[in-house]
Amino acid sequence: MAPSNTISMVQVCCCILKPIPGGFSLRKLTGLAKWVLLCRCIICHIIFWFGAFAFILWLIFFPQEPRFTVTNASLTQFNFNSSDNNTGANLHYHLALNITIRNPNRRVGIDYRSMTVSASYRKKKFGLVNLMDSVPFYQGHKNTTFLHHLVLQGQQQLVKFGKRDISQFDKETAAGVYSITVQLTFRVKIRYGNNKVKFLTPVTYDDQQINCKLKLPVSVTNETSGGGFKATKCGDVGIFP
């Protein structure tokens, strides 16, 4: 079988100019064909070294998502009264929380610009706290931030609290444990090394939302003592693109 006179992409990308078996050599090319091959060669080298540089940076920084944990929680009030016009229910609540945020990265810092904490029961939201006293704050490398005594309390009308919701509420009341989801919504800046290189600016706070699904027993005190409550890690963490 006669040797092939075609030029492989590997030979082009490696800029191989030595003769190919069969007598063909890149040196024999003239004019436009030679310039096209040389341009392809240069482009291949640029792509290779750019990819290698990006891969090295990724290995150096390798950003990991921060870890959000509800360490303690106390639910001292959680009851409702049906409204007179049968359009929903008035929920009375008092929920106290302790939350920790862990940055596991060695070379990546997180600058929290704003943060709110809210809660929901059966996908009905209630309570909202804007952490203006604690935020903004910068969380350095391998650092843990403690958010203590976050209190959600008051009264909320749950317009779509229907018969199924009431039935589930009665079951959980009998069991003494309620399924409540706590949401943290925030805006952050990411620092690689000592430089701010990217501003994650969600259109709304909901785009950067962390959900913490809790099983909360009713407590007799207003302190976040954690009696009967197990520390719960939060999910849906997706700060880094």
Coordinates of N, CA and C in Angstrom, one line a residue:
M1 N 0.9 -1.2 0.0 CA 0.0 0.0 0.0 C 0.9 1.2 0.0
A2 N 0.6 2.1 -0.9 CA 1.4 3.4 -1.0 C 1.2 4.3 0.2
P3 N 2.2 4.9 0.7 CA 2.1 5.8 1.9 C 1.2 7.0 1.5
S4 N 0.5 7.4 2.5 CA -0.5 8.5 2.3 C 0.3 9.8 2.3
N5 N -0.1 10.7 1.4 CA 0.5 12.1 1.3 C -0.2 13.1 2.0
T6 N -1.3 12.7 2.8 CA -2.0 13.7 3.5 C -1.3 14.1 4.8
I7 N -1.6 15.3 5.3 CA -0.9 15.8 6.5 C -1.9 15.8 7.6
S8 N -1.6 15.1 8.7 CA -2.5 15.0 9.9 C -2.5 16.3 10.7
M9 N -3.6 16.4 11.4 CA -3.7 17.6 12.3 C -2.7 17.6 13.4
V10 N -2.2 16.4 13.8 CA -1.2 16.4 14.8 C 0.1 17.0 14.3
Q11 N 0.4 16.6 13.0 CA 1.6 17.2 12.4 C 1.5 18.7 12.2
V12 N 0.4 19.2 11.9 CA 0.2 20.6 11.7 C 0.3 21.3 13.0
C13 N -0.4 20.8 14.1 CA -0.3 21.4 15.4 C 1.0 21.4 16.0
C14 N 1.8 20.4 15.7 CA 3.2 20.3 16.2 C 4.2 21.0 15.4
C15 N 3.7 21.6 14.2 CA 4.6 22.2 13.3 C 5.8 21.3 12.8
I16 N 5.4 20.1 12.5 CA 6.4 19.1 12.0 C 6.8 19.5 10.6
L17 N 8.1 19.7 10.3 CA 8.5 20.1 9.0 C 9.4 19.0 8.4
K18 N 9.6 17.9 9.2 CA 10.4 16.9 8.6 C 9.7 16.1 7.5
P19 N 10.3 15.5 6.6 CA 9.7 14.8 5.5 C 8.7 13.7 6.0
I20 N 7.6 13.5 5.3 CA 6.7 12.5 5.6 C 7.0 11.3 4.8
P21 N 6.9 10.1 5.3 CA 7.2 8.9 4.5 C 6.4 9.0 3.1
G22 N 7.1 8.8 2.1 CA 6.5 8.9 0.8 C 7.1 10.1 0.0
G23 N 7.9 10.9 0.7 CA 8.5 12.0 0.1 C 7.9 13.4 0.2
F24 N 6.8 13.5 1.0 CA 6.1 14.7 1.1 C 6.6 15.5 2.3
S25 N 6.8 16.8 2.2 CA 7.3 17.6 3.3 C 6.6 19.0 3.3
L26 N 6.3 19.5 4.5 CA 5.7 20.8 4.6 C 6.6 21.9 3.9
R27 N 7.9 21.6 3.8 CA 8.8 22.6 3.2 C 8.5 22.7 1.7
K28 N 7.9 21.7 1.1 CA 7.6 21.7 -0.3 C 6.4 22.5 -0.6
L29 N 5.6 22.9 0.4 CA 4.4 23.7 0.2 C 4.8 25.2 -0.1
T30 N 4.2 25.8 -1.0 CA 4.5 27.2 -1.3 C 3.2 28.0 -1.4
G31 N 3.3 29.3 -1.3 CA 2.2 30.2 -1.4 C 1.2 30.1 -0.3
L32 N -0.1 30.2 -0.7 CA -1.2 30.2 0.2 C -1.3 29.0 1.1
A33 N -1.1 27.8 0.5 CA -1.2 26.6 1.2 C -0.3 26.5 2.4
K34 N 1.0 27.0 2.2 CA 1.9 27.0 3.4 C 1.5 28.0 4.4
W35 N 1.0 29.1 4.1 CA 0.6 30.1 5.0 C -0.7 29.6 5.8
V36 N -1.6 28.9 5.1 CA -2.8 28.4 5.8 C -2.3 27.4 6.9
L37 N -1.4 26.5 6.5 CA -0.9 25.5 7.5 C -0.2 26.1 8.6
L38 N 0.6 27.2 8.4 CA 1.3 27.8 9.4 C 0.3 28.5 10.4
C39 N -0.7 29.2 9.8 CA -1.7 29.8 10.7 C -2.4 28.8 11.5
R40 N -2.8 27.7 10.9 CA -3.4 26.6 11.7 C -2.5 26.2 12.9
C41 N -1.2 26.1 12.5 CA -0.2 25.7 13.5 C -0.2 26.6 14.7
I42 N -0.2 27.9 14.4 CA -0.1 29.0 15.4 C -1.4 29.0 16.3
I43 N -2.5 28.8 15.6 CA -3.8 28.8 16.3 C -3.8 27.6 17.3
C44 N -3.4 26.4 16.8 CA -3.4 25.2 17.7 C -2.5 25.5 18.9
H45 N -1.3 26.1 18.7 CA -0.5 26.4 19.8 C -1.1 27.3 20.8
I46 N -1.8 28.4 20.3 CA -2.4 29.3 21.2 C -3.5 28.7 22.0
I47 N -4.3 27.8 21.3 CA -5.4 27.1 22.1 C -4.8 26.2 23.1
F48 N -3.7 25.5 22.8 CA -3.1 24.5 23.7 C -2.6 25.2 24.9
W49 N -1.8 26.3 24.7 CA -1.2 27.0 25.9 C -2.2 27.8 26.7
F50 N -3.3 28.3 26.0 CA -4.3 29.0 26.8 C -5.1 28.0 27.7
G51 N -5.4 26.8 27.1 CA -6.1 25.8 27.8 C -5.2 25.3 29.0
A52 N -3.9 25.1 28.8 CA -3.0 24.7 29.8 C -3.0 25.7 31.0
F53 N -2.9 27.0 30.6 CA -2.9 28.0 31.6 C -4.2 28.1 32.4
A54 N -5.3 28.0 31.7 CA -6.6 28.0 32.4 C -6.7 26.8 33.3
F55 N -6.2 25.6 32.9 CA -6.3 24.4 33.7 C -5.4 24.6 35.0
I56 N -4.2 25.2 34.8 CA -3.3 25.4 36.0 C -4.0 26.3 37.0
L57 N -4.6 27.4 36.5 CA -5.3 28.3 37.4 C -6.5 27.6 38.1
W58 N -7.2 26.8 37.4 CA -8.3 26.0 38.0 C -7.8 25.1 39.1
L59 N -6.6 24.5 38.9 CA -6.0 23.6 39.9 C -5.6 24.4 41.1
I60 N -5.1 25.7 40.8 CA -4.6 26.5 42.0 C -5.7 27.0 42.8
F61 N -6.8 27.5 42.2 CA -7.9 28.1 43.0 C -9.0 27.0 43.3
F62 N -9.4 26.3 42.3 CA -10.4 25.3 42.4 C -11.5 25.7 43.4
P63 N -12.3 26.7 43.1 CA -13.3 27.2 44.1 C -14.3 26.2 44.5
Q64 N -14.5 26.1 45.8 CA -15.5 25.2 46.4 C -16.6 26.1 46.9
E65 N -17.9 25.5 46.9 CA -19.0 26.3 47.4 C -18.9 26.4 48.9
P66 N -19.3 27.6 49.4 CA -19.4 27.7 50.9 C -20.4 26.8 51.5
R67 N -20.3 26.5 52.7 CA -21.1 25.6 53.4 C -22.0 26.3 54.4
F68 N -23.3 26.2 54.3 CA -24.3 26.9 55.2 C -24.9 25.8 56.1
T69 N -24.9 26.1 57.4 CA -25.4 25.1 58.3 C -26.3 25.8 59.4
V70 N -27.5 25.3 59.6 CA -28.3 25.8 60.7 C -27.9 25.0 61.9
T71 N -27.1 25.6 62.8 CA -26.6 24.8 63.9 C -27.6 24.7 65.1
N72 N -28.4 25.7 65.3 CA -29.4 25.7 66.4 C -30.7 26.4 65.9
A73 N -31.8 25.9 66.4 CA -33.1 26.6 66.0 C -34.1 26.3 67.1
S74 N -34.9 27.3 67.3 CA -36.0 27.2 68.4 C -37.3 27.8 67.8
L75 N -38.3 27.0 67.8 CA -39.6 27.4 67.4 C -40.5 27.4 68.6
T76 N -40.8 28.6 69.1 CA -41.6 28.7 70.3 C -43.1 29.0 70.1
Q77 N -43.4 29.4 68.8 CA -44.8 29.7 68.5 C -45.0 29.4 67.0
F78 N -46.0 28.6 66.8 CA -46.4 28.2 65.4 C -47.8 27.7 65.4
N79 N -48.7 28.7 65.3 CA -50.1 28.3 65.2 C -50.9 29.3 64.3
F80 N -52.1 28.9 63.9 CA -52.8 29.8 63.0 C -54.3 29.8 63.4
N81 N -55.0 30.9 63.0 CA -56.4 31.1 63.1 C -57.0 31.3 61.8
S82 N -58.1 30.5 61.5 CA -58.7 30.7 60.2 C -59.3 32.1 60.1
S83 N -59.2 32.7 58.9 CA -59.8 34.1 58.7 C -61.3 34.0 58.6
D84 N -61.9 35.1 58.8 CA -63.4 35.1 58.8 C -64.0 34.9 57.4
N85 N -63.3 35.4 56.4 CA -63.8 35.3 55.0 C -63.4 34.0 54.3
N86 N -62.7 33.1 55.1 CA -62.3 31.8 54.5 C -61.3 31.9 53.3
T87 N -60.6 33.0 53.3 CA -59.6 33.2 52.2 C -58.2 32.7 52.6
G88 N -58.1 32.2 53.8 CA -56.7 31.7 54.2 C -56.7 31.6 55.7
A89 N -55.4 31.7 56.2 CA -55.2 31.6 57.7 C -54.2 32.6 58.1
N90 N -54.3 33.0 59.4 CA -53.4 33.9 60.0 C -52.4 33.1 60.8
L91 N -51.1 33.1 60.4 CA -50.1 32.3 61.1 C -49.4 33.2 62.1
H92 N -49.3 32.7 63.3 CA -48.5 33.4 64.3 C -47.2 32.5 64.6
Y93 N -46.1 33.2 64.5 CA -44.8 32.4 64.6 C -43.8 33.1 65.4
H94 N -42.8 32.3 65.9 CA -41.6 32.9 66.5 C -40.5 31.8 66.3
L95 N -39.6 32.2 65.5 CA -38.5 31.3 65.1 C -37.2 32.0 65.3
A96 N -36.3 31.3 66.1 CA -34.9 31.8 66.3 C -33.9 30.9 65.8
L97 N -32.8 31.4 65.1 CA -31.9 30.6 64.4 C -30.4 31.0 64.7
N98 N -29.6 30.0 64.7 CA -28.1 30.2 64.6 C -27.6 29.6 63.4
I99 N -26.9 30.3 62.5 CA -26.4 29.8 61.3 C -24.9 30.1 61.1
T100 N -24.2 29.1 60.6 CA -22.8 29.2 60.3 C -22.5 29.2 58.8
I101 N -21.6 30.0 58.4 CA -21.2 30.0 57.0 C -19.7 29.7 56.9
R102 N -19.3 28.6 56.2 CA -17.9 28.2 56.2 C -17.4 28.4 54.7
N103 N -16.3 29.1 54.6 CA -15.6 29.2 53.4 C -14.4 28.2 53.4
P104 N -14.5 27.1 52.6 CA -13.5 26.1 52.6 C -12.3 26.4 51.7
N105 N -12.3 27.5 51.0 CA -11.2 27.7 50.0 C -10.0 28.3 50.6
R106 N -8.8 27.9 50.0 CA -7.5 28.5 50.5 C -7.1 29.8 49.8
R107 N -7.6 30.0 48.6 CA -7.2 31.2 47.9 C -8.4 32.0 47.3
V108 N -9.6 31.7 47.8 CA -10.7 32.4 47.3 C -11.5 33.0 48.5
G109 N -11.7 34.3 48.5 CA -12.5 35.0 49.6 C -13.9 35.4 49.0
I110 N -14.8 35.5 50.0 CA -16.2 35.9 49.6 C -16.6 37.1 50.3
D111 N -17.1 38.1 49.6 CA -17.5 39.4 50.1 C -19.0 39.4 50.0
Y112 N -19.7 39.2 51.2 CA -21.2 39.3 51.2 C -21.6 40.7 51.3
R113 N -22.4 41.1 50.3 CA -22.8 42.5 50.2 C -24.2 42.8 50.8
S114 N -25.0 41.8 50.7 CA -26.4 41.9 51.4 C -26.9 40.5 51.6
M115 N -27.8 40.4 52.6 CA -28.3 39.1 52.9 C -29.7 39.3 53.7
T116 N -30.6 38.4 53.3 CA -31.9 38.4 54.0 C -32.2 36.9 54.4
V117 N -33.0 36.7 55.5 CA -33.4 35.4 55.9 C -34.9 35.4 56.0
S118 N -35.5 34.4 55.4 CA -37.0 34.2 55.4 C -37.3 32.8 55.7
A119 N -38.6 32.5 55.8 CA -39.0 31.1 56.1 C -40.3 30.8 55.3
S120 N -40.5 29.5 55.1 CA -41.8 29.1 54.4 C -42.3 27.8 55.0
Y121 N -43.6 27.7 54.9 CA -44.2 26.4 55.4 C -45.1 26.0 54.3
R122 N -44.9 24.8 53.8 CA -45.7 24.2 52.6 C -45.7 25.2 51.5
K123 N -44.5 25.8 51.2 CA -44.3 26.7 50.1 C -45.0 28.0 50.2
K124 N -45.5 28.3 51.5 CA -46.0 29.6 51.8 C -45.0 30.4 52.6
K125 N -44.6 31.5 52.1 CA -43.6 32.3 52.8 C -44.1 33.1 54.0
F126 N -43.3 33.1 55.1 CA -43.6 34.0 56.2 C -42.3 34.5 56.8
G127 N -42.4 35.6 57.4 CA -41.2 36.2 58.1 C -40.1 36.6 57.1
L128 N -39.4 37.7 57.5 CA -38.3 38.2 56.7 C -37.4 39.1 57.6
V129 N -36.1 38.8 57.6 CA -35.2 39.6 58.4 C -34.1 40.0 57.4
N130 N -33.8 41.3 57.4 CA -32.7 41.9 56.6 C -31.5 42.1 57.5
L131 N -30.4 41.4 57.3 CA -29.3 41.4 58.2 C -28.4 42.6 57.9
M132 N -29.0 43.8 58.1 CA -28.2 45.0 57.9 C -27.1 45.2 58.9
D133 N -27.3 44.7 60.2 CA -26.3 44.9 61.2 C -25.1 44.0 61.0
S134 N -25.3 42.8 60.3 CA -24.2 41.9 60.1 C -23.5 41.9 58.7
V135 N -24.3 42.5 57.8 CA -23.8 42.5 56.4 C -23.7 44.0 56.0
P136 N -22.7 44.4 55.1 CA -21.7 43.5 54.5 C -20.6 43.1 55.3
F137 N -20.0 41.9 55.0 CA -18.8 41.4 55.6 C -18.0 40.6 54.6
Y138 N -16.7 40.6 54.9 CA -15.8 39.8 54.1 C -15.4 38.5 54.8
Q139 N -15.5 37.4 54.1 CA -15.1 36.1 54.6 C -13.9 35.6 54.0
G140 N -12.8 35.6 54.8 CA -11.5 35.3 54.2 C -11.3 33.8 54.0
H141 N -10.1 33.4 53.6 CA -9.8 32.0 53.3 C -9.9 31.1 54.5
K142 N -10.5 30.0 54.3 CA -10.6 29.0 55.4 C -11.2 29.6 56.7
N143 N -12.3 30.3 56.5 CA -12.9 31.1 57.6 C -14.3 30.7 57.8
T144 N -14.8 30.8 59.1 CA -16.1 30.5 59.4 C -16.8 31.7 60.1
T145 N -18.0 32.1 59.6 CA -18.7 33.2 60.1 C -20.0 32.7 60.8
F146 N -20.2 33.3 62.0 CA -21.4 32.9 62.8 C -22.4 34.0 62.8
L147 N -23.6 33.6 62.5 CA -24.8 34.5 62.5 C -25.7 34.0 63.7
H148 N -25.7 34.7 64.8 CA -26.4 34.3 66.0 C -27.7 35.0 66.2
H149 N -28.7 34.4 66.8 CA -29.9 35.0 67.3 C -30.6 35.7 66.2
L150 N -30.8 35.0 65.1 CA -31.7 35.6 64.0 C -33.1 35.2 64.3
V151 N -33.9 36.2 64.5 CA -35.3 36.0 65.0 C -36.3 36.4 63.9
L152 N -37.2 35.5 63.6 CA -38.4 35.7 62.8 C -39.6 35.6 63.6
Q153 N -40.3 36.6 63.8 CA -41.5 36.6 64.6 C -42.6 37.5 64.1
G154 N -43.8 37.2 64.4 CA -44.9 38.1 64.0 C -46.1 37.3 63.5
Q155 N -46.9 37.9 62.6 CA -48.1 37.3 62.1 C -48.2 37.5 60.6
Q156 N -48.6 36.4 59.9 CA -48.6 36.4 58.5 C -49.9 35.7 58.0
Q157 N -50.5 36.4 57.0 CA -51.7 35.8 56.4 C -51.3 34.9 55.3
L158 N -51.7 33.6 55.4 CA -51.4 32.7 54.3 C -52.6 32.5 53.5
V159 N -52.7 33.3 52.4 CA -53.9 33.4 51.6 C -54.3 32.0 51.0
K160 N -53.3 31.2 50.6 CA -53.6 29.9 49.9 C -53.5 28.7 50.9
F161 N -53.7 28.9 52.1 CA -53.6 27.8 53.1 C -54.9 27.1 53.1
G162 N -54.9 26.0 52.3 CA -56.2 25.3 52.0 C -56.4 24.1 52.9
K163 N -57.4 23.2 52.6 CA -57.7 22.1 53.4 C -56.6 21.1 53.6
R164 N -55.9 20.8 52.5 CA -54.7 19.9 52.6 C -53.6 20.4 53.5
D165 N -53.4 21.7 53.4 CA -52.4 22.4 54.2 C -52.8 22.3 55.7
I166 N -54.1 22.5 55.9 CA -54.6 22.4 57.3 C -54.4 21.0 57.9
S167 N -54.8 20.0 57.0 CA -54.7 18.6 57.4 C -53.2 18.3 57.7
Q168 N -52.3 18.7 56.9 CA -50.9 18.4 57.2 C -50.4 19.1 58.4
F169 N -50.9 20.3 58.6 CA -50.5 21.1 59.8 C -51.0 20.4 61.0
D170 N -52.2 19.9 61.0 CA -52.8 19.1 62.2 C -51.9 17.9 62.5
K171 N -51.5 17.2 61.4 CA -50.7 16.0 61.6 C -49.3 16.3 62.3
E172 N -48.7 17.4 61.8 CA -47.4 17.8 62.4 C -47.6 18.4 63.8
T173 N -48.7 19.0 64.0 CA -49.0 19.5 65.4 C -49.1 18.3 66.3
A174 N -49.8 17.3 65.9 CA -49.9 16.1 66.8 C -48.6 15.4 67.0
A175 N -47.7 15.4 66.0 CA -46.4 14.8 66.1 C -45.4 15.8 66.9
G176 N -45.7 17.1 66.9 CA -44.9 18.0 67.6 C -43.6 18.5 66.8
V177 N -43.6 18.2 65.5 CA -42.4 18.6 64.7 C -43.0 19.1 63.4
Y178 N -42.5 20.3 63.0 CA -42.9 21.0 61.8 C -41.8 21.0 60.7
S179 N -42.2 20.8 59.5 CA -41.3 20.9 58.3 C -41.3 22.3 57.8
I180 N -40.2 23.1 58.1 CA -40.1 24.5 57.7 C -38.8 24.7 56.9
T181 N -38.9 25.4 55.9 CA -37.7 25.7 55.0 C -37.3 27.2 55.3
V182 N -36.0 27.3 55.6 CA -35.4 28.6 55.8 C -34.6 29.0 54.6
Q183 N -34.8 30.2 54.0 CA -34.1 30.6 52.8 C -33.2 31.8 53.2
L184 N -32.0 31.7 52.7 CA -31.0 32.8 52.7 C -30.8 33.3 51.3
T185 N -31.0 34.6 51.1 CA -30.8 35.2 49.8 C -29.8 36.3 50.0
F186 N -28.9 36.4 49.0 CA -27.7 37.3 49.2 C -27.1 37.7 47.8
R187 N -26.2 38.7 48.0 CA -25.4 39.2 46.8 C -24.0 39.1 47.3
V188 N -23.1 38.7 46.4 CA -21.7 38.5 46.8 C -20.7 39.0 45.8
K189 N -19.5 39.3 46.2 CA -18.3 39.5 45.4 C -17.3 38.4 45.7
I190 N -16.7 37.9 44.6 CA -15.7 36.9 44.8 C -14.3 37.5 44.6
R191 N -13.4 37.1 45.6 CA -12.0 37.6 45.5 C -11.1 36.4 45.3
Y192 N -10.3 36.4 44.2 CA -9.3 35.4 44.0 C -8.0 36.1 44.4
G193 N -7.3 35.5 45.4 CA -6.1 36.1 45.9 C -6.6 37.4 46.7
N194 N -6.0 38.5 46.3 CA -6.4 39.8 46.9 C -7.1 40.7 46.0
N195 N -7.6 40.2 44.8 CA -8.2 41.0 43.8 C -9.7 40.6 43.7
K196 N -10.5 41.6 43.5 CA -11.9 41.4 43.2 C -12.0 41.2 41.7
V197 N -12.3 40.0 41.2 CA -12.3 39.8 39.8 C -13.7 39.6 39.2
K198 N -14.7 39.4 40.0 CA -16.0 39.1 39.4 C -17.1 39.6 40.4
F199 N -18.1 40.2 39.9 CA -19.2 40.7 40.7 C -20.5 39.9 40.3
L200 N -20.9 39.0 41.1 CA -22.1 38.2 40.8 C -23.3 39.0 41.1
T201 N -23.9 39.5 40.1 CA -25.1 40.5 40.4 C -26.3 39.8 39.9
P202 N -27.0 39.1 40.7 CA -28.3 38.5 40.3 C -29.4 39.5 40.0
V203 N -30.2 39.2 39.1 CA -31.3 40.2 38.8 C -32.2 40.4 40.0
T204 N -32.5 39.3 40.7 CA -33.2 39.4 42.0 C -32.5 38.6 43.0
Y205 N -32.8 38.8 44.3 CA -32.2 38.1 45.3 C -32.5 36.6 45.2
D206 N -33.6 36.2 44.6 CA -33.9 34.8 44.5 C -32.9 34.0 43.7
D207 N -32.2 34.7 42.8 CA -31.2 34.0 42.0 C -30.0 33.4 42.8
Q208 N -29.8 34.0 44.0 CA -28.8 33.5 44.9 C -29.4 33.1 46.2
Q209 N -30.2 32.0 46.1 CA -31.0 31.6 47.3 C -30.5 30.2 47.8
I210 N -30.3 30.1 49.1 CA -29.9 28.9 49.8 C -31.1 28.4 50.6
N211 N -31.4 27.1 50.4 CA -32.6 26.5 51.1 C -32.1 25.6 52.2
C212 N -32.7 25.8 53.4 CA -32.4 24.9 54.6 C -33.7 24.3 55.0
K213 N -33.8 23.0 54.8 CA -35.0 22.2 55.1 C -34.9 21.7 56.5
L214 N -35.7 22.2 57.4 CA -35.6 21.9 58.8 C -36.8 21.1 59.4
K215 N -36.5 20.3 60.3 CA -37.5 19.6 61.1 C -37.5 20.2 62.5
L216 N -38.5 21.0 62.9 CA -38.4 21.8 64.1 C -39.5 21.4 65.1
P217 N -39.0 20.9 66.2 CA -39.9 20.6 67.3 C -40.3 21.9 68.0
V218 N -41.4 22.0 68.7 CA -41.9 23.1 69.4 C -41.1 23.2 70.7
S219 N -40.5 24.4 71.0 CA -39.7 24.6 72.2 C -40.5 25.5 73.2
V220 N -40.1 25.4 74.4 CA -40.8 26.1 75.5 C -40.0 27.4 75.8
T221 N -38.8 27.6 75.3 CA -38.0 28.8 75.6 C -37.8 29.5 74.3
N222 N -37.4 30.8 74.4 CA -37.1 31.6 73.3 C -35.6 31.5 72.9
E223 N -34.8 30.7 73.6 CA -33.4 30.6 73.3 C -33.2 29.6 72.2
T224 N -32.1 29.8 71.4 CA -31.7 28.8 70.4 C -30.9 27.8 71.0
S225 N -31.4 27.0 72.0 CA -30.7 26.0 72.7 C -30.5 24.7 71.9
G226 N -31.3 24.5 70.9 CA -31.1 23.4 70.1 C -31.7 22.1 70.7
G227 N -32.5 22.2 71.7 CA -33.1 21.0 72.4 C -34.0 20.3 71.4
G228 N -33.6 19.0 71.0 CA -34.4 18.2 70.1 C -34.1 18.6 68.6
F229 N -33.3 19.6 68.4 CA -33.0 20.0 67.0 C -31.7 19.5 66.6
K230 N -31.6 18.9 65.4 CA -30.3 18.4 64.8 C -29.7 19.5 63.8
A231 N -28.5 19.8 63.9 CA -27.8 20.7 63.0 C -28.1 20.2 61.6
T232 N -28.5 21.1 60.7 CA -28.9 20.8 59.3 C -28.1 21.6 58.3
K233 N -27.5 20.9 57.4 CA -26.8 21.5 56.3 C -27.7 22.0 55.2
C234 N -27.5 23.2 54.7 CA -28.3 23.8 53.6 C -27.9 23.3 52.3
G235 N -28.9 23.2 51.4 CA -28.6 22.8 50.0 C -28.8 23.9 49.0
D236 N -28.7 23.5 47.7 CA -28.9 24.4 46.6 C -27.9 25.6 46.6
V237 N -26.6 25.3 47.0 CA -25.6 26.3 47.0 C -24.9 26.3 45.6
G238 N -25.0 27.5 45.0 CA -24.5 27.6 43.6 C -23.9 29.0 43.4
I239 N -23.0 29.4 44.2 CA -22.4 30.8 44.1 C -21.5 30.8 42.8
F240 N -20.6 29.8 42.7 CA -19.7 29.8 41.6 C -20.3 29.3 40.4
P241 N -20.1 30.0 39.2 CA -20.7 29.5 38.0 C -20.0 28.3 37.5

